[in-house]
Amino acid sequence: MRFSGLRILKEGLTGNRGWTPHWRDPAPKSEYDIVIIGGGGHGLSTAYYLAAEHGLTNVAVLEKGYIGGGNVGRNTTIVRANYFLPGNSEFYSHSLKLWEGLEEELNYNVMHSQRGLINLFHSDGQRDAFARRGNAMINQGDDAVLLDREGVRKYLPYLDFDNVRFPVYGGLLHPRGGTARHDAVAWGYARGADSRGVDLIQNCEVTGIDIENGVVKGVQTTRGAIRAKKVAMVVAGRSGQVAAMAGMRIPVESHVLQAFVTEGLKPCIDHVVSFGMGHFYISQSDKGGLVFGGDLDMYASYAQRGNLPLVEHVMEAGMTLMPMIGKAKVLRSWGGIMDMTPDGSPIIDKTHVEGLYLDCGWNYGGFKAVPASGNCFAHLIATDRHHAAAEKFRLDRFRSGVGLMDEEGTGAQHNLH
Amino acid sequence: MRITCPICGERDRREFYYKGAAVALERPDPEAGDGVWNDYLHLRENPAGVTRELWYHETGCSAWLVVTRNTVSHEILDAVLASEARA
């Protein structure tokens, strides 16, 4: 089923009776060439690129819940390529290019909106740091514009520019940054993978990984045993538990990150804006809700909900930056479980088990990485060679100390990134 | 989330700084090799359930605590002084 304007017109005139489900609901077969554990954004995009770019379609995606029910449906939808360090820089640049062609590629409206992202700064030192970051982004081939105070005022007239503690000195504008509809990204990749023959198996939790003589043989699940030549683990916050099934301890600690959305308002915030005093960022969804968040709660958690001190902190930061949002009513808050690594950068690599692959450590930046993570992970699984854009995301960098990508320079502590 | 400090009593979570898994107390020999040090610095059990962690009573008595906590329910089960937990 192809989507087009003509199709929408025809369905609209005939009672919308012609739409069919976007993917099948198959029972698991007893054997696949490749089993992907985790039907989130990264698992689905991995399956899609295995089929679309490598012709590998004897593939199953095992999801313990339902498609789109994990972090891909719980994030703040921001898409950007404003990283600084080699390794991250080329990877997110690759991802942004995939985003820009995604709707054509998938024939699916993911509502990718390149509305521009502005990171504010509030001191001379911060200005220097952002100027340097902007140069790194331009060197990578992406876009960055250093705005002074009056430049920011043209875009964001509603900020409290004269705040005593955090006056706005300027901002780094990333014009190609923006947002996308998170659910639609999951659905689009799911539909694309399914239509090429990949089995998306929901309500199927992996309970064990079968390994014989150092070679992976398959998985045990709540829907029976499934043999596989290759097994890929892409389970974000649950990476520690799944890796433990393969006898691995991995450099991940799971933390909770909260997010918030207000009632729908008329358009007032046209960009993605982040506050340089701390981790407050905000955008406005197409439905009108202000979507915003802050920092981690800063302790290990699987609760998918946070504590009130961080709620208070985020609200304070928002009110400090843009007092106009004070009357908006918060409709919902929620928490997602983040797979935090010691350097704050991800892992896409083989493991010590032959045929077992690992994609994790997305910290709180996994959404924008969905296309490139799947693209590069599929390349690794299909060819056993690292994709050029992700070749620095090695598991052994922590052991050797070579190639760590600590963007914030905060050191080997999981919650400080 | 409130933590009962053995010295100060029950206090708000905001008074405490979280360090991470209590494995940090088990510092290996400097010559133990990169495998042992990688394990100590980076690799984590990361349990969904009960875990032992190091918390610092930053704005209270400045004691380091070993807190036993459930990462699924956020329930605090125990908090003892790190100096005593090590012995």
Short mmCIF file of C-alpha atoms in Angstrom, two decimals:
data_model
loop_
_atom_site.label_atom_id
_atom_site.label_comp_id
_atom_site.label_asym_id
_atom_site.label_seq_id
_atom_site.Cartn_x
_atom_site.Cartn_y
_atom_site.Cartn_z
CA MET A 1 0.00 0.00 0.00
CA ARG A 2 1.60 3.23 -1.16
CA PHE A 3 0.66 6.54 0.40
CA SER A 4 0.06 9.53 -1.85
CA GLY A 5 -2.03 12.65 -2.01
CA LEU A 6 -4.23 11.00 -4.62
CA ARG A 7 -4.76 7.99 -2.35
CA ILE A 8 -5.82 10.20 0.55
CA LEU A 9 -8.27 12.02 -1.74
CA LYS A 10 -9.73 8.74 -2.98
CA GLU A 11 -10.05 7.26 0.51
CA GLY A 12 -11.55 10.47 1.82
CA LEU A 13 -14.26 10.31 -0.84
CA THR A 14 -15.00 6.62 -0.27
CA GLY A 15 -15.33 6.54 3.51
CA ASN A 16 -11.73 5.62 4.34
CA ARG A 17 -12.59 1.93 3.98
CA GLY A 18 -9.54 1.02 1.90
CA TRP A 19 -6.83 1.42 4.53
CA THR A 20 -5.21 -1.78 5.71
CA PRO A 21 -2.91 -2.55 8.67
CA HIS A 22 0.61 -1.22 8.16
CA TRP A 23 2.28 -4.50 9.13
CA ARG A 24 1.42 -8.15 9.70
CA ASP A 25 1.24 -9.84 13.10
CA PRO A 26 3.07 -13.12 12.40
CA ALA A 27 3.78 -15.98 14.79
CA PRO A 28 7.49 -16.67 15.21
CA LYS A 29 9.09 -19.27 12.94
CA SER A 30 11.45 -21.79 14.50
CA GLU A 31 14.50 -20.39 12.71
CA TYR A 32 15.76 -17.15 11.16
CA ASP A 33 19.05 -16.00 9.70
CA ILE A 34 19.00 -12.98 12.01
CA VAL A 35 17.06 -12.29 15.20
CA ILE A 36 16.94 -8.71 16.46
CA ILE A 37 16.09 -8.40 20.16
CA GLY A 38 14.17 -5.17 20.65
CA GLY A 39 11.45 -3.63 18.48
CA GLY A 40 12.17 -0.01 19.34
CA GLY A 41 13.30 2.65 16.90
CA HIS A 42 16.83 1.27 16.60
CA GLY A 43 15.75 -2.37 16.25
CA LEU A 44 13.17 -1.51 13.59
CA SER A 45 15.55 0.65 11.60
CA THR A 46 18.19 -2.11 11.82
CA ALA A 47 15.66 -4.57 10.38
CA TYR A 48 14.66 -2.11 7.68
CA TYR A 49 18.23 -1.48 6.47
CA LEU A 50 19.11 -5.19 6.64
CA ALA A 51 16.26 -5.78 4.18
CA ALA A 52 16.50 -2.62 2.09
CA GLU A 53 20.28 -2.28 1.73
CA HIS A 54 21.59 -5.81 2.23
CA GLY A 55 18.72 -7.94 0.89
CA LEU A 56 18.51 -9.88 4.17
CA THR A 57 14.83 -10.57 4.83
CA ASN A 58 14.85 -13.84 6.78
CA VAL A 59 14.88 -11.64 9.86
CA ALA A 60 12.73 -11.43 13.00
CA VAL A 61 12.37 -8.49 15.37
CA LEU A 62 11.36 -9.67 18.84
CA GLU A 63 9.55 -7.07 20.94
CA LYS A 64 8.44 -7.85 24.49
CA GLY A 65 5.70 -5.21 24.39
CA TYR A 66 4.24 -3.56 21.31
CA ILE A 67 5.83 -1.69 18.42
CA GLY A 68 6.37 1.94 19.37
CA GLY A 69 5.70 1.38 23.08
CA GLY A 70 9.20 1.94 24.42
CA ASN A 71 11.55 4.91 24.35
CA VAL A 72 10.73 5.64 20.71
CA GLY A 73 7.28 6.66 21.94
CA ARG A 74 8.53 8.40 25.11
CA ASN A 75 11.10 10.94 23.93
CA THR A 76 11.14 14.64 23.13
CA THR A 77 11.59 14.09 19.36
CA ILE A 78 14.62 16.28 18.71
CA VAL A 79 16.77 15.70 15.63
CA ARG A 80 20.17 17.40 15.42
CA ALA A 81 23.80 16.95 14.35
CA ASN A 82 25.69 19.31 16.67
CA TYR A 83 28.28 17.02 18.16
CA PHE A 84 31.90 18.00 18.61
CA LEU A 85 34.18 14.97 18.92
CA PRO A 86 35.38 12.77 16.04
CA GLY A 87 33.33 9.60 16.17
CA ASN A 88 30.12 11.27 17.26
CA SER A 89 30.47 14.08 14.73
CA GLU A 90 30.47 11.97 11.57
CA PHE A 91 27.86 9.60 12.95
CA TYR A 92 25.22 12.22 13.73
CA SER A 93 26.00 13.98 10.47
CA HIS A 94 25.27 10.69 8.68
CA SER A 95 22.07 10.33 10.69
CA LEU A 96 20.83 13.81 9.83
CA LYS A 97 21.34 13.12 6.12
CA LEU A 98 19.29 9.93 6.47
CA TRP A 99 16.58 11.93 8.26
CA GLU A 100 16.44 14.38 5.39
CA GLY A 101 15.60 11.60 2.94
CA LEU A 102 13.57 9.46 5.32
CA GLU A 103 10.04 10.33 4.24
CA GLU A 104 10.84 9.61 0.58
CA GLU A 105 12.72 6.47 1.55
CA LEU A 106 9.90 5.07 3.68
CA ASN A 107 6.95 6.61 1.79
CA TYR A 108 5.79 7.65 5.25
CA ASN A 109 5.11 11.04 6.77
CA VAL A 110 7.36 11.23 9.84
CA MET A 111 6.67 14.97 10.12
CA HIS A 112 10.36 15.81 10.07
CA SER A 113 10.47 19.55 10.71
CA GLN A 114 13.81 21.33 10.33
CA ARG A 115 12.72 24.33 12.32
CA GLY A 116 16.17 25.15 13.66
CA LEU A 117 17.74 24.47 17.03
CA ILE A 118 19.22 27.24 19.18
CA ASN A 119 21.57 26.49 22.09
CA LEU A 120 21.77 29.60 24.24
CA PHE A 121 24.87 30.81 26.05
CA HIS A 122 25.17 33.13 29.01
CA SER A 123 28.84 33.97 29.47
CA ASP A 124 31.97 34.74 27.43
CA GLY A 125 33.36 31.29 28.19
CA GLN A 126 30.22 29.59 26.96
CA ARG A 127 30.31 31.73 23.81
CA ASP A 128 33.84 30.55 23.08
CA ALA A 129 32.85 26.93 23.63
CA PHE A 130 29.86 27.24 21.29
CA ALA A 131 31.91 29.05 18.65
CA ARG A 132 34.33 26.14 18.73
CA ARG A 133 31.50 23.61 18.52
CA GLY A 134 29.96 25.52 15.62
CA ASN A 135 33.26 25.39 13.75
CA ALA A 136 33.44 21.64 14.35
CA MET A 137 29.92 21.26 12.94
CA ILE A 138 30.80 23.31 9.85
CA ASN A 139 34.01 21.30 9.36
CA GLN A 140 31.92 18.16 9.45
CA GLY A 141 29.79 19.58 6.63
CA ASP A 142 26.77 20.53 8.69
CA ASP A 143 25.48 24.00 9.46
CA ALA A 144 25.95 26.35 12.39
CA VAL A 145 25.45 30.08 12.87
CA LEU A 146 26.74 31.96 15.90
CA LEU A 147 24.09 34.48 16.92
CA ASP A 148 24.77 37.47 19.13
CA ARG A 149 22.21 38.76 21.59
CA GLU A 150 20.31 40.81 19.01
CA GLY A 151 20.46 37.89 16.61
CA VAL A 152 18.77 35.66 19.18
CA ARG A 153 16.19 38.37 19.88
CA LYS A 154 15.00 38.23 16.27
CA TYR A 155 14.24 34.52 16.61
CA LEU A 156 13.23 34.28 20.28
CA PRO A 157 11.82 37.65 21.39
CA TYR A 158 10.04 36.06 24.36
CA LEU A 159 13.16 35.13 26.37
CA ASP A 160 14.10 36.95 29.56
CA PHE A 161 17.25 38.51 28.06
CA ASP A 162 18.13 40.52 31.14
CA ASN A 163 17.96 37.78 33.72
CA VAL A 164 20.36 38.79 36.46
CA ARG A 165 22.05 35.42 36.87
CA PHE A 166 21.81 34.10 33.30
CA PRO A 167 21.63 37.02 30.85
CA VAL A 168 21.36 35.84 27.23
CA TYR A 169 24.66 36.56 25.46
CA GLY A 170 23.71 34.77 22.26
CA GLY A 171 23.12 31.35 20.82
CA LEU A 172 24.39 28.75 18.41
CA LEU A 173 21.79 28.21 15.66
CA HIS A 174 21.75 24.83 13.93
CA PRO A 175 19.29 25.52 11.06
CA ARG A 176 18.94 21.89 9.97
CA GLY A 177 18.08 20.75 13.50
CA GLY A 178 14.46 20.25 14.47
CA THR A 179 11.94 17.61 15.44
CA ALA A 180 10.05 14.63 14.01
CA ARG A 181 6.94 12.67 14.94
CA HIS A 182 8.45 9.92 17.08
CA ASP A 183 5.67 7.32 16.71
CA ALA A 184 5.63 7.75 12.96
CA VAL A 185 9.34 6.99 12.78
CA ALA A 186 8.73 3.64 14.49
CA TRP A 187 5.67 2.94 12.34
CA GLY A 188 7.42 3.92 9.12
CA TYR A 189 10.41 1.67 9.74
CA ALA A 190 8.12 -1.15 10.94
CA ARG A 191 6.04 -0.93 7.78
CA GLY A 192 9.13 -0.73 5.57
CA ALA A 193 10.73 -3.78 7.20
CA ASP A 194 7.51 -5.80 7.25
CA SER A 195 6.72 -5.12 3.60
CA ARG A 196 10.14 -6.51 2.67
CA GLY A 197 9.48 -9.74 4.56
CA VAL A 198 10.82 -9.11 8.06
CA ASP A 199 8.68 -10.68 10.83
CA LEU A 200 7.81 -8.19 13.57
CA ILE A 201 6.87 -10.34 16.56
CA GLN A 202 5.24 -8.49 19.42
CA ASN A 203 4.56 -9.67 22.98
CA CYS A 204 7.61 -11.89 22.66
CA GLU A 205 10.13 -11.45 25.46
CA VAL A 206 13.57 -13.00 25.16
CA THR A 207 14.38 -15.06 28.27
CA GLY A 208 17.70 -16.58 27.24
CA ILE A 209 20.41 -16.51 24.60
CA ASP A 210 21.70 -19.89 23.40
CA ILE A 211 25.48 -20.06 22.99
CA GLU A 212 27.49 -23.17 22.16
CA ASN A 213 31.30 -23.17 22.11
CA GLY A 214 31.39 -19.41 21.83
CA VAL A 215 28.94 -19.26 18.91
CA VAL A 216 25.40 -17.93 19.17
CA LYS A 217 22.71 -20.46 18.21
CA GLY A 218 19.45 -18.68 18.95
CA VAL A 219 17.21 -17.36 21.70
CA GLN A 220 14.66 -18.62 24.18
CA THR A 221 11.48 -16.54 24.31
CA THR A 222 8.07 -16.46 25.96
CA ARG A 223 6.78 -17.71 22.58
CA GLY A 224 9.21 -20.60 22.28
CA ALA A 225 12.78 -21.21 21.17
CA ILE A 226 14.00 -19.54 17.97
CA ARG A 227 17.22 -20.62 16.27
CA ALA A 228 19.29 -17.97 14.54
CA LYS A 229 22.66 -17.65 12.84
CA LYS A 230 23.06 -14.12 14.16
CA VAL A 231 21.50 -12.35 17.14
CA ALA A 232 21.48 -8.57 17.62
CA MET A 233 20.80 -6.93 20.98
CA VAL A 234 19.17 -3.45 20.66
CA VAL A 235 17.30 -2.93 23.91
CA ALA A 236 18.39 0.49 25.26
CA GLY A 237 17.67 0.71 29.00
CA ARG A 238 17.37 -3.07 29.32
CA SER A 239 20.78 -3.73 27.75
CA GLY A 240 22.28 -4.87 31.07
CA GLN A 241 19.70 -7.63 31.53
CA VAL A 242 19.82 -8.90 27.95
CA ALA A 243 23.63 -8.85 27.82
CA ALA A 244 23.67 -10.79 31.10
CA MET A 245 21.81 -13.60 29.28
CA ALA A 246 24.93 -13.91 27.14
CA GLY A 247 27.17 -13.87 30.21
CA MET A 248 28.26 -10.28 29.60
CA ARG A 249 28.68 -7.34 31.92
CA ILE A 250 28.55 -4.15 29.88
CA PRO A 251 29.50 -0.53 30.62
CA VAL A 252 25.93 0.66 31.03
CA GLU A 253 23.97 2.00 33.98
CA SER A 254 20.26 2.67 33.44
CA HIS A 255 18.90 6.03 34.55
CA VAL A 256 15.56 7.79 34.36
CA LEU A 257 15.02 10.96 32.31
CA GLN A 258 11.80 12.87 32.72
CA ALA A 259 9.88 14.87 30.14
CA PHE A 260 6.77 17.04 30.18
CA VAL A 261 4.07 18.30 27.86
CA THR A 262 1.56 21.11 28.32
CA GLU A 263 -1.94 21.60 26.99
CA GLY A 264 -2.14 22.57 23.33
CA LEU A 265 -1.41 26.24 22.68
CA LYS A 266 -1.36 28.40 19.58
CA PRO A 267 2.06 28.48 17.89
CA CYS A 268 4.48 30.44 20.08
CA ILE A 269 7.78 28.55 20.15
CA ASP A 270 8.96 28.12 16.58
CA HIS A 271 12.32 26.42 17.24
CA VAL A 272 13.98 23.95 19.52
CA VAL A 273 15.58 26.01 22.30
CA SER A 274 18.01 24.89 24.98
CA PHE A 275 19.01 26.88 28.06
CA GLY A 276 22.76 27.05 28.68
CA MET A 277 22.48 27.25 32.47
CA GLY A 278 21.54 23.63 32.74
CA HIS A 279 19.65 21.01 30.93
CA PHE A 280 16.36 22.65 30.03
CA TYR A 281 15.15 22.41 26.44
CA ILE A 282 11.80 22.99 24.79
CA SER A 283 9.94 22.78 21.51
CA GLN A 284 6.31 22.95 20.48
CA SER A 285 4.61 19.95 18.92
CA ASP A 286 2.39 20.25 15.85
CA LYS A 287 -0.59 19.66 18.18
CA GLY A 288 0.47 22.76 20.12
CA GLY A 289 1.78 21.18 23.31
CA LEU A 290 5.01 22.54 24.71
CA VAL A 291 7.33 19.54 24.98
CA PHE A 292 10.19 20.07 27.41
CA GLY A 293 12.63 18.32 29.66
CA GLY A 294 15.75 18.67 31.70
CA ASP A 295 18.47 16.54 33.16
CA LEU A 296 18.56 13.00 34.48
CA ASP A 297 17.20 12.35 37.95
CA MET A 298 20.83 11.28 38.54
CA TYR A 299 20.33 7.89 40.17
CA ALA A 300 19.98 4.42 38.65
CA SER A 301 16.35 3.61 37.87
CA TYR A 302 14.05 1.35 35.88
CA ALA A 303 10.88 2.99 37.22
CA GLN A 304 9.85 4.93 34.06
CA ARG A 305 8.92 7.75 36.41
CA GLY A 306 11.04 10.25 38.27
CA ASN A 307 11.00 12.18 41.51
CA LEU A 308 9.64 15.62 42.28
CA PRO A 309 12.92 17.51 42.91
CA LEU A 310 13.81 17.24 39.23
CA VAL A 311 10.29 18.31 38.23
CA GLU A 312 10.71 21.43 40.34
CA HIS A 313 14.14 22.10 38.88
CA VAL A 314 12.94 21.82 35.29
CA MET A 315 9.97 24.12 35.94
CA GLU A 316 12.27 26.67 37.62
CA ALA A 317 14.65 26.60 34.68
CA GLY A 318 11.79 27.06 32.21
CA MET A 319 10.33 29.97 34.13
CA THR A 320 13.77 31.59 34.40
CA LEU A 321 14.34 31.40 30.67
CA MET A 322 10.87 32.16 29.31
CA PRO A 323 8.42 33.46 31.91
CA MET A 324 5.63 33.52 29.30
CA ILE A 325 5.09 29.77 29.65
CA GLY A 326 4.14 30.09 33.33
CA LYS A 327 0.40 30.00 32.76
CA ALA A 328 0.47 26.91 30.55
CA LYS A 329 -0.90 23.82 32.28
CA VAL A 330 1.26 20.72 32.28
CA LEU A 331 -0.82 17.82 31.00
CA ARG A 332 1.56 14.93 31.43
CA SER A 333 5.00 14.01 32.66
CA TRP A 334 6.75 10.71 32.15
CA GLY A 335 10.12 9.03 32.42
CA GLY A 336 12.16 6.91 30.07
CA ILE A 337 15.01 4.58 30.93
CA MET A 338 18.34 5.71 29.49
CA ASP A 339 21.28 3.39 28.84
CA MET A 340 24.10 5.58 30.13
CA THR A 341 27.72 4.78 29.27
CA PRO A 342 30.82 6.05 31.12
CA ASP A 343 31.78 8.45 28.30
CA GLY A 344 28.26 9.38 27.23
CA SER A 345 28.69 7.92 23.74
CA PRO A 346 27.13 4.81 22.21
CA ILE A 347 28.29 1.31 21.34
CA ILE A 348 27.75 -0.47 18.00
CA ASP A 349 30.00 -3.51 17.97
CA LYS A 350 30.50 -7.25 17.87
CA THR A 351 30.82 -9.12 21.16
CA HIS A 352 33.12 -11.89 22.35
CA VAL A 353 30.44 -14.37 21.19
CA GLU A 354 30.53 -15.16 17.46
CA GLY A 355 27.34 -14.02 15.77
CA LEU A 356 26.21 -11.85 18.70
CA TYR A 357 26.08 -8.08 18.15
CA LEU A 358 25.44 -5.16 20.48
CA ASP A 359 23.88 -1.74 19.85
CA CYS A 360 23.35 0.29 23.03
CA GLY A 361 24.54 3.20 25.13
CA TRP A 362 22.41 5.90 23.51
CA ASN A 363 22.27 7.83 26.77
CA TYR A 364 19.52 10.43 26.40
CA GLY A 365 20.13 11.04 22.69
CA GLY A 366 18.80 7.94 21.02
CA PHE A 367 15.96 9.37 18.96
CA LYS A 368 18.00 11.42 16.50
CA ALA A 369 20.29 8.41 16.06
CA VAL A 370 17.52 6.03 14.98
CA PRO A 371 18.25 6.12 11.22
CA ALA A 372 22.05 5.95 11.42
CA SER A 373 22.11 3.47 14.29
CA GLY A 374 20.01 1.01 12.29
CA ASN A 375 21.90 1.79 9.11
CA CYS A 376 25.32 1.21 10.68
CA PHE A 377 24.25 -1.74 12.85
CA ALA A 378 22.71 -3.46 9.81
CA HIS A 379 25.98 -2.92 7.97
CA LEU A 380 27.93 -4.52 10.82
CA ILE A 381 25.58 -7.50 11.09
CA ALA A 382 25.45 -8.06 7.32
CA THR A 383 29.14 -7.60 6.52
CA ASP A 384 30.94 -8.09 9.86
CA ARG A 385 32.68 -4.80 9.17
CA HIS A 386 32.04 -1.49 10.92
CA HIS A 387 30.29 1.21 8.94
CA ALA A 388 32.63 4.18 8.41
CA ALA A 389 30.25 6.52 10.24
CA ALA A 390 30.16 4.34 13.38
CA GLU A 391 33.58 2.72 13.42
CA LYS A 392 34.60 4.47 16.65
CA PHE A 393 31.66 3.15 18.70
CA ARG A 394 33.75 0.25 20.03
CA LEU A 395 32.98 -1.73 23.13
CA ASP A 396 36.65 -2.16 24.02
CA ARG A 397 37.40 1.58 24.15
CA PHE A 398 36.62 1.60 27.86
CA ARG A 399 39.12 -1.13 28.57
CA SER A 400 41.90 0.38 26.48
CA GLY A 401 41.09 4.02 27.17
CA VAL A 402 41.73 4.71 23.49
CA GLY A 403 39.00 6.52 21.57
CA LEU A 404 36.77 7.58 24.45
CA MET A 405 34.23 10.19 23.33
CA ASP A 406 33.41 12.23 26.41
CA GLU A 407 31.68 15.26 24.89
CA GLU A 408 31.26 16.97 28.24
CA GLY A 409 34.64 16.02 29.68
CA THR A 410 33.09 14.74 32.90
CA GLY A 411 34.85 11.38 33.20
CA ALA A 412 33.96 7.75 33.72
CA GLN A 413 30.75 8.10 35.70
CA HIS A 414 27.54 6.94 34.09
CA ASN A 415 25.22 9.68 35.32
CA LEU A 416 27.40 12.66 34.41
CA HIS A 417 26.81 12.81 30.67
CA MET B 1 12.63 9.55 47.60
CA ARG B 2 13.97 10.07 51.13
CA ILE B 3 17.09 8.53 52.60
CA THR B 4 17.60 7.80 56.30
CA CYS B 5 21.13 8.92 57.08
CA PRO B 6 22.54 6.96 60.07
CA ILE B 7 23.78 10.26 61.55
CA CYS B 8 21.10 12.81 60.56
CA GLY B 9 17.93 10.74 60.23
CA GLU B 10 15.44 10.79 57.34
CA ARG B 11 16.29 13.48 54.80
CA ASP B 12 15.17 14.70 51.39
CA ARG B 13 16.88 13.15 48.37
CA ARG B 14 18.13 16.62 47.38
CA GLU B 15 20.61 16.63 50.28
CA PHE B 16 22.45 13.68 48.74
CA TYR B 17 24.79 13.26 45.81
CA TYR B 18 24.64 9.97 43.93
CA LYS B 19 27.96 8.36 43.02
CA GLY B 20 26.95 4.98 41.59
CA ALA B 21 27.23 1.30 42.36
CA ALA B 22 28.96 0.51 45.67
CA VAL B 23 31.54 -1.41 43.67
CA ALA B 24 33.48 1.86 43.87
CA LEU B 25 34.53 0.85 47.41
CA GLU B 26 36.34 -2.23 46.11
CA ARG B 27 39.27 -0.46 44.50
CA PRO B 28 41.62 -2.97 42.89
CA ASP B 29 45.39 -3.13 43.17
CA PRO B 30 47.03 -0.54 40.88
CA GLU B 31 48.86 -3.37 39.10
CA ALA B 32 45.80 -5.60 38.76
CA GLY B 33 45.69 -5.13 34.98
CA ASP B 34 43.33 -3.42 32.53
CA GLY B 35 40.69 -6.17 32.69
CA VAL B 36 40.20 -5.75 36.42
CA TRP B 37 40.31 -1.97 36.19
CA ASN B 38 37.82 -1.92 33.30
CA ASP B 39 35.50 -4.04 35.40
CA TYR B 40 35.87 -1.70 38.37
CA LEU B 41 35.52 1.59 36.50
CA HIS B 42 33.03 0.82 33.75
CA LEU B 43 31.21 -2.52 33.82
CA ARG B 44 28.07 -2.70 35.93
CA GLU B 45 25.55 -5.28 37.11
CA ASN B 46 22.89 -2.60 36.53
CA PRO B 47 20.12 -4.62 38.18
CA ALA B 48 16.40 -3.99 37.77
CA GLY B 49 15.67 -4.51 41.45
CA VAL B 50 17.71 -4.28 44.64
CA THR B 51 21.15 -2.70 44.35
CA ARG B 52 23.85 -1.25 46.64
CA GLU B 53 24.99 2.28 45.87
CA LEU B 54 27.25 5.01 47.19
CA TRP B 55 25.52 8.25 48.17
CA TYR B 56 27.18 11.30 49.73
CA HIS B 57 25.28 13.38 52.28
CA GLU B 58 26.48 16.56 50.66
CA THR B 59 24.40 19.20 52.40
CA GLY B 60 24.10 17.27 55.66
CA CYS B 61 26.86 15.58 57.66
CA SER B 62 29.14 14.91 54.64
CA ALA B 63 29.14 11.18 55.33
CA TRP B 64 29.46 8.66 52.51
CA LEU B 65 26.68 6.07 52.73
CA VAL B 66 26.07 2.66 51.25
CA VAL B 67 22.39 2.75 50.36
CA THR B 68 20.45 -0.40 49.50
CA ARG B 69 17.71 0.62 47.10
CA ASN B 70 15.24 -0.88 44.64
CA THR B 71 15.74 0.60 41.16
CA VAL B 72 12.23 -0.41 40.04
CA SER B 73 10.19 0.95 42.97
CA HIS B 74 12.69 3.57 44.27
CA GLU B 75 12.20 2.10 47.74
CA ILE B 76 15.13 2.74 50.11
CA LEU B 77 15.77 -0.46 52.05
CA ASP B 78 18.86 0.41 54.09
CA ALA B 79 21.52 3.08 54.54
CA VAL B 80 24.73 2.57 56.49
CA LEU B 81 27.97 4.53 56.78
CA ALA B 82 30.39 3.53 54.05
CA SER B 83 33.19 3.37 56.61
CA GLU B 84 31.26 0.68 58.47
CA ALA B 85 30.06 -1.12 55.35
CA ARG B 86 33.66 -1.66 54.25
CA ALA B 87 34.77 -3.22 57.52
#
